[in-house]
mmCIF file of C-alpha atoms in Angstrom:
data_model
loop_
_atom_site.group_PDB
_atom_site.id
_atom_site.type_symbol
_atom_site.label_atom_id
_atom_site.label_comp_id
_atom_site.label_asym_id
_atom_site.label_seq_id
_atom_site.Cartn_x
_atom_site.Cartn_y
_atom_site.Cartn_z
ATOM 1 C CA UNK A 25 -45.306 -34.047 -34.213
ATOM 2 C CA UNK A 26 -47.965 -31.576 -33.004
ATOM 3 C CA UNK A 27 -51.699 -31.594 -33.824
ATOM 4 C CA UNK A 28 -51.504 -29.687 -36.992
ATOM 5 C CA UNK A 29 -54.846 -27.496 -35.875
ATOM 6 C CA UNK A 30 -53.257 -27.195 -32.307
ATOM 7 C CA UNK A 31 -51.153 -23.474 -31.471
ATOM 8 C CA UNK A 32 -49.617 -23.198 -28.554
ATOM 9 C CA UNK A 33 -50.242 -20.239 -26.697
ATOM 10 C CA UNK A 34 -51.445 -18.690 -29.258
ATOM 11 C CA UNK A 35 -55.351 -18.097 -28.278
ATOM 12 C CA UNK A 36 -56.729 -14.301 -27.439
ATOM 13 C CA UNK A 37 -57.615 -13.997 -24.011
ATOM 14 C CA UNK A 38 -61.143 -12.169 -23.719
ATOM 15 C CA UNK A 39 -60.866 -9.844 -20.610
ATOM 16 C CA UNK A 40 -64.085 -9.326 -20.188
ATOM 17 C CA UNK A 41 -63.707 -7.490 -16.748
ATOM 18 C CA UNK A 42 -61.253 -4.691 -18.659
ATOM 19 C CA UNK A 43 -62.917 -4.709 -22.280
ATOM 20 C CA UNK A 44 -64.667 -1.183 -20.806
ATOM 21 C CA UNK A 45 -61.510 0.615 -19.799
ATOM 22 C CA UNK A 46 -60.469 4.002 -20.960
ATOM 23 C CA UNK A 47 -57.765 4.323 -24.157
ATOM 24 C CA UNK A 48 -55.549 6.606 -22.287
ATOM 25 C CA UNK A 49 -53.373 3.425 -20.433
ATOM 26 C CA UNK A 50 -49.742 3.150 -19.699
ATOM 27 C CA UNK A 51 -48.498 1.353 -23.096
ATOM 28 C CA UNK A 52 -46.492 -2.312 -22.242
ATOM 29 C CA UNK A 53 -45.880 -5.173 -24.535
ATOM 30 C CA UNK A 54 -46.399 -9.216 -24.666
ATOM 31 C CA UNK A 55 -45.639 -11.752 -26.558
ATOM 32 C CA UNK A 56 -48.272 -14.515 -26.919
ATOM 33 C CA UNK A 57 -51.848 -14.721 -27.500
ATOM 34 C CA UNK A 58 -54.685 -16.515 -25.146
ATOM 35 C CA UNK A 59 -57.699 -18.041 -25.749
ATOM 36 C CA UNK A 60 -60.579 -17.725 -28.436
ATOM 37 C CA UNK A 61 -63.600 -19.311 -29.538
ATOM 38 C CA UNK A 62 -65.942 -18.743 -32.259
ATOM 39 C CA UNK A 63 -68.227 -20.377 -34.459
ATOM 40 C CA UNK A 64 -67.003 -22.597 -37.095
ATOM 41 C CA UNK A 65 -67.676 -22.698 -40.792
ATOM 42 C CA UNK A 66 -67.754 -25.745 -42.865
ATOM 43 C CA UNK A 67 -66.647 -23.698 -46.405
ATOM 44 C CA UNK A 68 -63.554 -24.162 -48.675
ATOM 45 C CA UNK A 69 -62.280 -22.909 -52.207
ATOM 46 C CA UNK A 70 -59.587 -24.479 -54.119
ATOM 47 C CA UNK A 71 -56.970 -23.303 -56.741
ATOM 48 C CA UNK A 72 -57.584 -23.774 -60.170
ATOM 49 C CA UNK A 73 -54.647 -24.278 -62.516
ATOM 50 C CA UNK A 74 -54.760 -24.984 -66.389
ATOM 51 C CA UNK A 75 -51.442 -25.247 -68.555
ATOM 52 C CA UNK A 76 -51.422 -24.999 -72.066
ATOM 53 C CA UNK A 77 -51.311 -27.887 -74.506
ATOM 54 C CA UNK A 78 -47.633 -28.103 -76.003
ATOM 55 C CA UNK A 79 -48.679 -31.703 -78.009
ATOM 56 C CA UNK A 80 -48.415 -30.643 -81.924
ATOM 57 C CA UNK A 81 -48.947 -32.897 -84.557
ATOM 58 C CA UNK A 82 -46.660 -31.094 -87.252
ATOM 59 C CA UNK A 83 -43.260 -29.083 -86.248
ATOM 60 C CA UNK A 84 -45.151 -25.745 -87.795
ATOM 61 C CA UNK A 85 -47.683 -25.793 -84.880
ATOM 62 C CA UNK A 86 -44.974 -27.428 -81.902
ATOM 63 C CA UNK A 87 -42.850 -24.504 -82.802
ATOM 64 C CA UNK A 88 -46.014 -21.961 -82.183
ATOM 65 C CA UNK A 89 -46.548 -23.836 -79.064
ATOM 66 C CA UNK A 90 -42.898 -23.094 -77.662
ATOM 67 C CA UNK A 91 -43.129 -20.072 -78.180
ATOM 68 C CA UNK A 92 -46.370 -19.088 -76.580
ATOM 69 C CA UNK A 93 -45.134 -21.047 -73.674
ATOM 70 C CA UNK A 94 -41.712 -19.851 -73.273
ATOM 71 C CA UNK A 95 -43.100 -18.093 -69.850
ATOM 72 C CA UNK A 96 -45.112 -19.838 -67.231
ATOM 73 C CA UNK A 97 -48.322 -18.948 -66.482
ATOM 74 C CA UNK A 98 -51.193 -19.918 -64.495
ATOM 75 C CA UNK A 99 -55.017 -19.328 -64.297
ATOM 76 C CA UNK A 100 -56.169 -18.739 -60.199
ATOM 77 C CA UNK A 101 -59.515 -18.836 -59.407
ATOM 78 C CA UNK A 102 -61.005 -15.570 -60.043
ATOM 79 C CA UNK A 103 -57.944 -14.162 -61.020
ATOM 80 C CA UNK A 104 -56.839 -13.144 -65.086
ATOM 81 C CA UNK A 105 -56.810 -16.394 -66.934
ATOM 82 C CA UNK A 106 -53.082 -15.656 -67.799
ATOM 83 C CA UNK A 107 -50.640 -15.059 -64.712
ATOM 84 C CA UNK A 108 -47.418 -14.139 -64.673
ATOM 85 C CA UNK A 109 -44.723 -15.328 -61.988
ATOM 86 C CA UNK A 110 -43.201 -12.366 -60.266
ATOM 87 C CA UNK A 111 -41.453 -11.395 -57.105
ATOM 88 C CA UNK A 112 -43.758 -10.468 -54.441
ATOM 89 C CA UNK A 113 -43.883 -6.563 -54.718
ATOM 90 C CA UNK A 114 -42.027 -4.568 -52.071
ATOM 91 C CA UNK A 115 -44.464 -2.423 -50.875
ATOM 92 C CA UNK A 116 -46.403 -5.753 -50.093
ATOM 93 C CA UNK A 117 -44.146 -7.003 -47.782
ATOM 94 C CA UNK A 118 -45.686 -5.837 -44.582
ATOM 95 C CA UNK A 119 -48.785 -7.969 -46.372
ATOM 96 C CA UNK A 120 -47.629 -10.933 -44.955
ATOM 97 C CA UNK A 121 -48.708 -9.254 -41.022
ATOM 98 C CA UNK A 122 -52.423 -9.626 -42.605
ATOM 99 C CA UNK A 123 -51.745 -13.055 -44.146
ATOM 100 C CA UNK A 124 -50.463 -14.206 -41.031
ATOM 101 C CA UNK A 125 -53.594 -12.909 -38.801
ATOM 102 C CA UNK A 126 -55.958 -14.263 -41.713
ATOM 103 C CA UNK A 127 -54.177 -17.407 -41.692
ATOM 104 C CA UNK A 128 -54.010 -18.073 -37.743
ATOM 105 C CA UNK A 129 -58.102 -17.047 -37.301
ATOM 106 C CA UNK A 130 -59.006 -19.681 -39.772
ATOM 107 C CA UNK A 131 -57.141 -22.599 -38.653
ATOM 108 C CA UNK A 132 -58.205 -21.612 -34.849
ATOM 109 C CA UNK A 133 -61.991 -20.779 -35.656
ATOM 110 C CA UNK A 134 -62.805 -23.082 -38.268
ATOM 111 C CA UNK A 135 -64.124 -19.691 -40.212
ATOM 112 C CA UNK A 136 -63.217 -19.447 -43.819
ATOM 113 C CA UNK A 137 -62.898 -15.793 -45.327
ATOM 114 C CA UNK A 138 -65.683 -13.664 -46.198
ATOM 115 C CA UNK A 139 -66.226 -9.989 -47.096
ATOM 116 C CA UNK A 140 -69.584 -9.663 -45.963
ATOM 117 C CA UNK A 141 -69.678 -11.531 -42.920
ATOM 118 C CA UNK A 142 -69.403 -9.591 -39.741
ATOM 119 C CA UNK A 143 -68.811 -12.498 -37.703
ATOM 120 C CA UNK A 144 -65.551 -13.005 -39.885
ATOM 121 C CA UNK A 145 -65.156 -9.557 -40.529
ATOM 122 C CA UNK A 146 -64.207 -9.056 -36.231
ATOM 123 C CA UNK A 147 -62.631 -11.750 -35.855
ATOM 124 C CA UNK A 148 -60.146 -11.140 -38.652
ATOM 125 C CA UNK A 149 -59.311 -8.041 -37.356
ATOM 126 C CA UNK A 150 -58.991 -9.104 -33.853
ATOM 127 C CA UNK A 151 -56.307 -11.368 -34.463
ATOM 128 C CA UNK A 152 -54.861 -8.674 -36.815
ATOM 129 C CA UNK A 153 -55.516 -5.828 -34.100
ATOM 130 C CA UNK A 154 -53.971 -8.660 -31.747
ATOM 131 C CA UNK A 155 -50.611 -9.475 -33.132
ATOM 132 C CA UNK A 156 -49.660 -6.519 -34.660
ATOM 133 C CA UNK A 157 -51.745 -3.493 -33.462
ATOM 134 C CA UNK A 158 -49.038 -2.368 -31.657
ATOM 135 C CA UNK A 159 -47.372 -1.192 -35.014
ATOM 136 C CA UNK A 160 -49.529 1.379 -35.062
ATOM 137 C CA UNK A 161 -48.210 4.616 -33.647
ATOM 138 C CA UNK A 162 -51.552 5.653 -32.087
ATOM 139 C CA UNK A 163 -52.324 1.692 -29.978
ATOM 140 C CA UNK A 164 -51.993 1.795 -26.567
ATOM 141 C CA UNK A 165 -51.810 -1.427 -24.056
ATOM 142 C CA UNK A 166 -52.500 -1.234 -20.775
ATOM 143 C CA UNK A 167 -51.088 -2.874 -17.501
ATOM 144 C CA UNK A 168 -53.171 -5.907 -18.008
ATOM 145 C CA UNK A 169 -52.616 -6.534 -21.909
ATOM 146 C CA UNK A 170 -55.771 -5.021 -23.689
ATOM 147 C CA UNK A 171 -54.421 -2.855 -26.550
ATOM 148 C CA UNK A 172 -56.650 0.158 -27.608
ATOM 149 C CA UNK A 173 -56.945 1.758 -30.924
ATOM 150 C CA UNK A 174 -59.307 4.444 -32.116
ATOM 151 C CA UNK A 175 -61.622 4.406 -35.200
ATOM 152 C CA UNK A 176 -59.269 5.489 -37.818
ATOM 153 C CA UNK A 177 -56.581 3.204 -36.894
ATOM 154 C CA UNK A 178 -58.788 0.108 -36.681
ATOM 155 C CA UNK A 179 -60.037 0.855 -40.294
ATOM 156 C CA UNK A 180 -56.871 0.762 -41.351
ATOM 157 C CA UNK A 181 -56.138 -2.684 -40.325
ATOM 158 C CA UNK A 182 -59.664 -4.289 -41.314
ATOM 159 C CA UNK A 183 -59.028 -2.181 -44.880
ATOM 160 C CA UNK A 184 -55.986 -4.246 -45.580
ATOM 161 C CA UNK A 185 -57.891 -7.818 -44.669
ATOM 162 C CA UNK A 186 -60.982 -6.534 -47.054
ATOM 163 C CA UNK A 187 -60.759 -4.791 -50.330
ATOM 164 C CA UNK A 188 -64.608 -4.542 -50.223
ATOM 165 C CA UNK A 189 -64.297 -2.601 -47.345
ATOM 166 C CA UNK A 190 -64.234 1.548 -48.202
ATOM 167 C CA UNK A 191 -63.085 2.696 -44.820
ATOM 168 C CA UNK A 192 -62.959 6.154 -46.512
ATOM 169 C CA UNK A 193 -66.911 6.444 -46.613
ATOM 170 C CA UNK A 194 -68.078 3.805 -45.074
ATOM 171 C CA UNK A 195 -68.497 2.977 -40.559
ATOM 172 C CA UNK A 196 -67.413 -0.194 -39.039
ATOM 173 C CA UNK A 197 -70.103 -2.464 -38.883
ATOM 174 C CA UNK A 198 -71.440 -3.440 -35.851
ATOM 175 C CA UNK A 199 -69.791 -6.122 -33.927
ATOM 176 C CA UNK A 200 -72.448 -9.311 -33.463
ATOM 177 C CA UNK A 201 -73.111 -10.664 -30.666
ATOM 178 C CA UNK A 202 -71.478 -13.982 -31.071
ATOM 179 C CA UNK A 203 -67.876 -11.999 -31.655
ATOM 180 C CA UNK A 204 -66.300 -11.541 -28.465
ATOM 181 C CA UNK A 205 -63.070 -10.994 -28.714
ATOM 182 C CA UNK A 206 -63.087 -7.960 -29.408
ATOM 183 C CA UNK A 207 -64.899 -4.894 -27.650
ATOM 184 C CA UNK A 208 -65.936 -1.070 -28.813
ATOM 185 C CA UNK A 209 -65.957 1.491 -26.347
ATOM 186 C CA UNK A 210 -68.470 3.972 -27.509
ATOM 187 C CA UNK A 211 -66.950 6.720 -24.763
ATOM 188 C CA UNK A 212 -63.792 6.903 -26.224
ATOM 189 C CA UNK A 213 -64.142 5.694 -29.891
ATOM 190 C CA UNK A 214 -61.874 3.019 -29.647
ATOM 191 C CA UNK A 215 -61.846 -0.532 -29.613
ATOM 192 C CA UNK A 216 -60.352 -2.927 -27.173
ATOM 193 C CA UNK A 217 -58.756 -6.749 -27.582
ATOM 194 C CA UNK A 218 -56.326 -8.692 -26.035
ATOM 195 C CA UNK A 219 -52.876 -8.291 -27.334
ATOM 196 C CA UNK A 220 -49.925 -10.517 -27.987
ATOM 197 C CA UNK A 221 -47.560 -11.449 -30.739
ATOM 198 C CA UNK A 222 -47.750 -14.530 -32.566
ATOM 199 C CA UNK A 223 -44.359 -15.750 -31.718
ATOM 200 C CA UNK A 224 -45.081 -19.462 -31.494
ATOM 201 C CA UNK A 225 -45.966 -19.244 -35.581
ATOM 202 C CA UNK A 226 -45.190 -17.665 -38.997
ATOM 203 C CA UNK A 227 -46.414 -17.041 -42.031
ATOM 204 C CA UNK A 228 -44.107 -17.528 -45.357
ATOM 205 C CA UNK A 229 -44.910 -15.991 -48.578
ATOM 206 C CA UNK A 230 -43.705 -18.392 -51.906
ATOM 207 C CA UNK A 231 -45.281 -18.144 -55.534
ATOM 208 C CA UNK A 232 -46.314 -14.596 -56.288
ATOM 209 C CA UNK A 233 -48.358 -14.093 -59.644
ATOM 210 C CA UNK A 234 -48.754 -10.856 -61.424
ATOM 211 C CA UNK A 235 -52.300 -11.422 -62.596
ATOM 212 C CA UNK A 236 -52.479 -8.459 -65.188
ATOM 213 C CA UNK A 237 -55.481 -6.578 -63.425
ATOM 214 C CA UNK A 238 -54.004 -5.045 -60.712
ATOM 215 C CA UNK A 239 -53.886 -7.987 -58.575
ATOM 216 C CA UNK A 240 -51.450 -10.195 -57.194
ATOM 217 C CA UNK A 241 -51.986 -13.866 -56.203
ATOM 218 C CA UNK A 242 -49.557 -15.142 -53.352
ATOM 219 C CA UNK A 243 -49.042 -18.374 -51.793
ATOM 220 C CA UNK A 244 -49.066 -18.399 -48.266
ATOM 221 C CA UNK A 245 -48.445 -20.961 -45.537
ATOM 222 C CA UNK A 246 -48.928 -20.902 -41.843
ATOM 223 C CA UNK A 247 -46.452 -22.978 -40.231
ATOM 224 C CA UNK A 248 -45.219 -23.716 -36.468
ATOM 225 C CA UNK A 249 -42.052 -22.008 -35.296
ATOM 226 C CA UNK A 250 -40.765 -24.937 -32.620
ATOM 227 C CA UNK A 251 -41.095 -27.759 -35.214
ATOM 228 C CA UNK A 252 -39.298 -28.641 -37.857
ATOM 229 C CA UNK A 253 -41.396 -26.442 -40.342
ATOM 230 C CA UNK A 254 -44.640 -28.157 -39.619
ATOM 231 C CA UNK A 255 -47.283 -26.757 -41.985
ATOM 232 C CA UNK A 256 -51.066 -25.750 -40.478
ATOM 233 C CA UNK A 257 -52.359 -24.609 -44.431
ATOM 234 C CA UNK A 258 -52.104 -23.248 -47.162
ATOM 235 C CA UNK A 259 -53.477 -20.429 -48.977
ATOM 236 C CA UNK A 260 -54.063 -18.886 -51.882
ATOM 237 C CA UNK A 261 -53.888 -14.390 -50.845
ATOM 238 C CA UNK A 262 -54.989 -11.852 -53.815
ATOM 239 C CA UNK A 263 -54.162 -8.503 -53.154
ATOM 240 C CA UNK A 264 -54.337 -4.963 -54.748
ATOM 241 C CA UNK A 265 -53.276 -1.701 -54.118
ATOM 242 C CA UNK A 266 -55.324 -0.433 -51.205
ATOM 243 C CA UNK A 267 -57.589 2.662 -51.291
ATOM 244 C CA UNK A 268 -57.733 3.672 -47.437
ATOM 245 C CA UNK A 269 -56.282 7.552 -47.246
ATOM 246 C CA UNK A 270 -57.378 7.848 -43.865
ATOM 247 C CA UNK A 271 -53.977 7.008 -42.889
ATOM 248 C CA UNK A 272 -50.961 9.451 -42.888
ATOM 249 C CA UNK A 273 -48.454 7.048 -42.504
ATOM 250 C CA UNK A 274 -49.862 3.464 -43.937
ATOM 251 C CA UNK A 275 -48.651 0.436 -42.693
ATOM 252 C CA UNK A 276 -50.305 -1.724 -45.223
ATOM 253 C CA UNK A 277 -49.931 -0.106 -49.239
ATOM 254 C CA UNK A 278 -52.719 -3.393 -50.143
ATOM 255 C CA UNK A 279 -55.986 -5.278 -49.500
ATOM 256 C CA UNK A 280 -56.821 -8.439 -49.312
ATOM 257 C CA UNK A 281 -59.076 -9.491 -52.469
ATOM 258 C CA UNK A 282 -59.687 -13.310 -51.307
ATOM 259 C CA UNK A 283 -57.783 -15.539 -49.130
ATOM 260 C CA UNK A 284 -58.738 -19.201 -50.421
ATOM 261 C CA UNK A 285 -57.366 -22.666 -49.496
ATOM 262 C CA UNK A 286 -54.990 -24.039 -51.398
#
């Protein structure tokens, strides 16, 4: 059995020499992702869970107990105290492309999620950007593997890993220094990373929780395709309806809220 931290081909490349190409490039596809390196975070959340008390001492109160309890329910850090299990909803499905990026960044980087970290913020969306820009009808990938996207596009994708994030009013930030893998080319108003698909792992969804505000709590675990269903985490994913309208055609119909370890 694998290292449980260690992906196979799986890294972004940083093509440093071709990070300050033009957008316009022939389009071509690939299938794995190179190298990275960034600087690791030391910070964790965990789930919360709290079950009601069916112990009665009299039949009067037992039976008031059963029947408060008849459907599960389940308290999520910073979620509704009272959650209901549902079926993960259908125009969330293509939410599992952002769980999968968020999932793969932290166990490579060591970086654990955060809205108003730019450092995270990039990286995030590279690996996003990196695995499954290419759904996007307006990427392009050159002959050497560096897929371009312009503005618009790119705030779609970082819109459905952050919910704080009003891509309707609101730039990019910045990229900082220490993020570099992935570029902005000022000239064309696009920006640039390494692409390749994430074929060596998956992400599943499992436990989906309606949590009565809007949000939805899913379980989510990273796992390693050539193995028999070795797990790398587990997460905890809120979502809600995203508010991005910069997009004609959305690919993702959510946002992420939080992404916490399980």
């Amino acid at each position: 059995m694998r290292n449980k931290r260690f992906i196979a081909a799986l890294s972004i490349c940083l093509c440093g020499v071709v990070l300050f190409a033009g957008c316009g490039k022939k389009e071509s596809t690939k299938d794995t992702v190179k190298s990275t390196s960034s600087t690791k975070q030391d910070t964790s959340k965990k789930e919360v869970t709290s079950k009601e008390d069916t112990t009665s001492s009299d039949k009067e109160s037992s039976s008031a107990v059963e029947s408060t309890t008849a459907a599960e329910t389940t308290t999520e850090a910073g979620n509704s105290p009272a959650a209901t299990a549902v079926n993960v909803p259908t125009d969330a499905s293509s939410m599992i492309l952002s769980a999968h990026a968020l999932a793969l960044c932290e166990s490579e980087t060591g970086l654990s999620y955060s809205a108003t970290d730019n450092n995270y913020f990039w990286n995030a969306t590279a690996y996003l950007l990196a695995g499954y820009g290419i759904q996007s009808a307006a990427a392009e990938i050159d002959d050497e593997g560096i897929l371009s996207l312009y503005t618009a596009g790119v705030k779609e994708f970082a819109a459905s890993l952050f919910a704080s994030y009003d891509g309707n009013n609101s730039p990019l930030p910045d990229i900082p220094a220490e993020t570099n893998i992935i570029s902005y080319d000022s000239g064309n108003d696009c920006y640039k990373v390494a692409a390749g698909g994430f074929s060596s792992t998956r992400a599943e969804f499992g436990d989906c929780f309606d949590n009565g505000d809007g949000t939805y709590t899913i379980k989510v675990t990273l796992k390693v395709d050539d193995t028999d269903g070795e797990s790398l985490g587990v997460w905890n994913m809120t979502i809600k309806p995203s508010a991005y309208t910069g997009s004609g055609h959305p690919l993702f119909n959510y946002s992420v809220v939080n992404f916490v370890k399980a």
